[in-house]
């Protein structure tokens, strides 16, 4: 029950964040800010991996939850005291900074300046039937398949393949379990700043920037997992050399592959400044499904290891080839069908109902 309540609360997290970014961040800094927020996931993963075993050993496993819950409560108090919905209502911001943010933040397209409060007034069908939005959700889902697999089954891979437990920092190799997320933390932060620089220089359009980073991230991830599936890894050395070869490939796949969020995650608000939170809420909801699918599909394949330990290499090769293929699908679909055009979804809903013949968008940027 506690986990379900936590998951429901967490589901509000990213839609709320993207709404605040839209209100508080100048448009030319939006990707930098968004990536700076999302690297918190990688940072939290690193801290949890390093501290949880120590907390469990010294205070018992419940202490892990007491500490994480306590830190969350402290953050909540600070957030409630220091943050407001927009610069216009903040008590501590200077007039000059407020005016600058208001003048440079993303402008709304269409008849609304904010989403309607009533659930039934949101043009849900106009949103979920929009092709470029579905392309973004597809890329997000394919990325999550790769990400969830690495997080949930990565340690099991090293345990079954190399008989090494890298999942606990108390082991001699435990610190290496954090390496993919250290690289992910750095790569995502740099990618956000680089994306804004490309766009602000005028060298690349917004959609080109989005496609560039999504494609680069998912293709690199696909290449890394394909290499992990190759005979070079699966039927090569199972000693220290083979272990570090596999660990290096997984680190690059997860770490550099993480720059893909600079493409698809940031694209939700590209499509609509009014309904960006709704688009992200739908996208993150759908993209959690791969977290279940990857464990079901991979678990079924890896059952072979229990029945026949000699099939370890073959089983993991299948798992990694599937992951590489799914990553490529996300890269291709986003590259072919994604846009960064602001859509007036209210007007689109009217067109779909046949009550209007005029469809309004913000144009391609």
XYZ file of N, CA, C and O in Angstrom, residues 158 162 173 232-233 236-249:
76
model
N 25.897 -9.345 -14.092
C 27.257 -9.544 -13.617
C 27.345 -10.720 -12.637
O 28.374 -11.398 -12.564
N 29.577 -13.317 -14.508
C 30.946 -13.223 -13.992
C 31.059 -13.639 -12.524
O 32.145 -13.551 -11.948
N 33.972 -4.637 -5.788
C 33.660 -4.003 -7.070
C 32.362 -3.203 -7.011
O 31.881 -2.730 -8.034
N 31.897 -11.524 -28.593
C 33.074 -10.907 -27.971
C 32.899 -10.779 -26.459
O 33.852 -10.921 -25.700
N 31.657 -10.535 -26.028
C 31.367 -10.405 -24.597
C 30.780 -11.696 -24.028
O 31.255 -12.221 -23.015
N 33.327 -14.591 -24.541
C 34.725 -14.254 -24.355
C 35.162 -14.529 -22.937
O 34.612 -15.383 -22.232
N 36.147 -13.794 -22.503
C 36.719 -13.993 -21.173
C 35.682 -13.728 -20.083
O 34.905 -12.790 -20.157
N 35.673 -14.591 -19.063
C 34.802 -14.376 -17.909
C 35.634 -13.928 -16.712
O 35.136 -13.889 -15.584
N 36.895 -13.598 -16.973
C 37.768 -13.108 -15.918
C 37.636 -11.607 -15.758
O 36.666 -10.971 -16.204
N 38.629 -11.004 -15.133
C 38.593 -9.578 -14.838
C 38.529 -8.734 -16.111
O 37.841 -7.722 -16.169
N 39.238 -9.170 -17.149
C 39.220 -8.429 -18.418
C 37.818 -8.403 -19.016
O 37.332 -7.353 -19.449
N 37.174 -9.554 -19.046
C 35.817 -9.613 -19.577
C 34.830 -8.827 -18.742
O 33.922 -8.170 -19.270
N 35.000 -8.859 -17.424
C 34.124 -8.113 -16.527
C 34.192 -6.619 -16.807
O 33.148 -5.959 -16.950
N 35.394 -6.081 -16.900
C 35.520 -4.647 -17.112
C 35.128 -4.243 -18.532
O 34.693 -3.120 -18.763
N 35.276 -5.139 -19.476
C 34.795 -4.871 -20.833
C 33.275 -4.709 -20.825
O 32.739 -3.748 -21.392
N 32.593 -5.647 -20.161
C 31.132 -5.567 -20.096
C 30.674 -4.352 -19.299
O 29.712 -3.667 -19.676
N 31.359 -4.075 -18.194
C 30.990 -2.933 -17.362
C 31.178 -1.622 -18.117
O 30.348 -0.706 -18.013
N 32.230 -1.536 -18.924
C 32.463 -0.327 -19.725
C 31.354 -0.125 -20.750
O 30.873 1.001 -20.948
N 30.936 -1.202 -21.390
C 29.868 -1.100 -22.390
C 28.545 -0.697 -21.746
O 27.799 0.126 -22.289
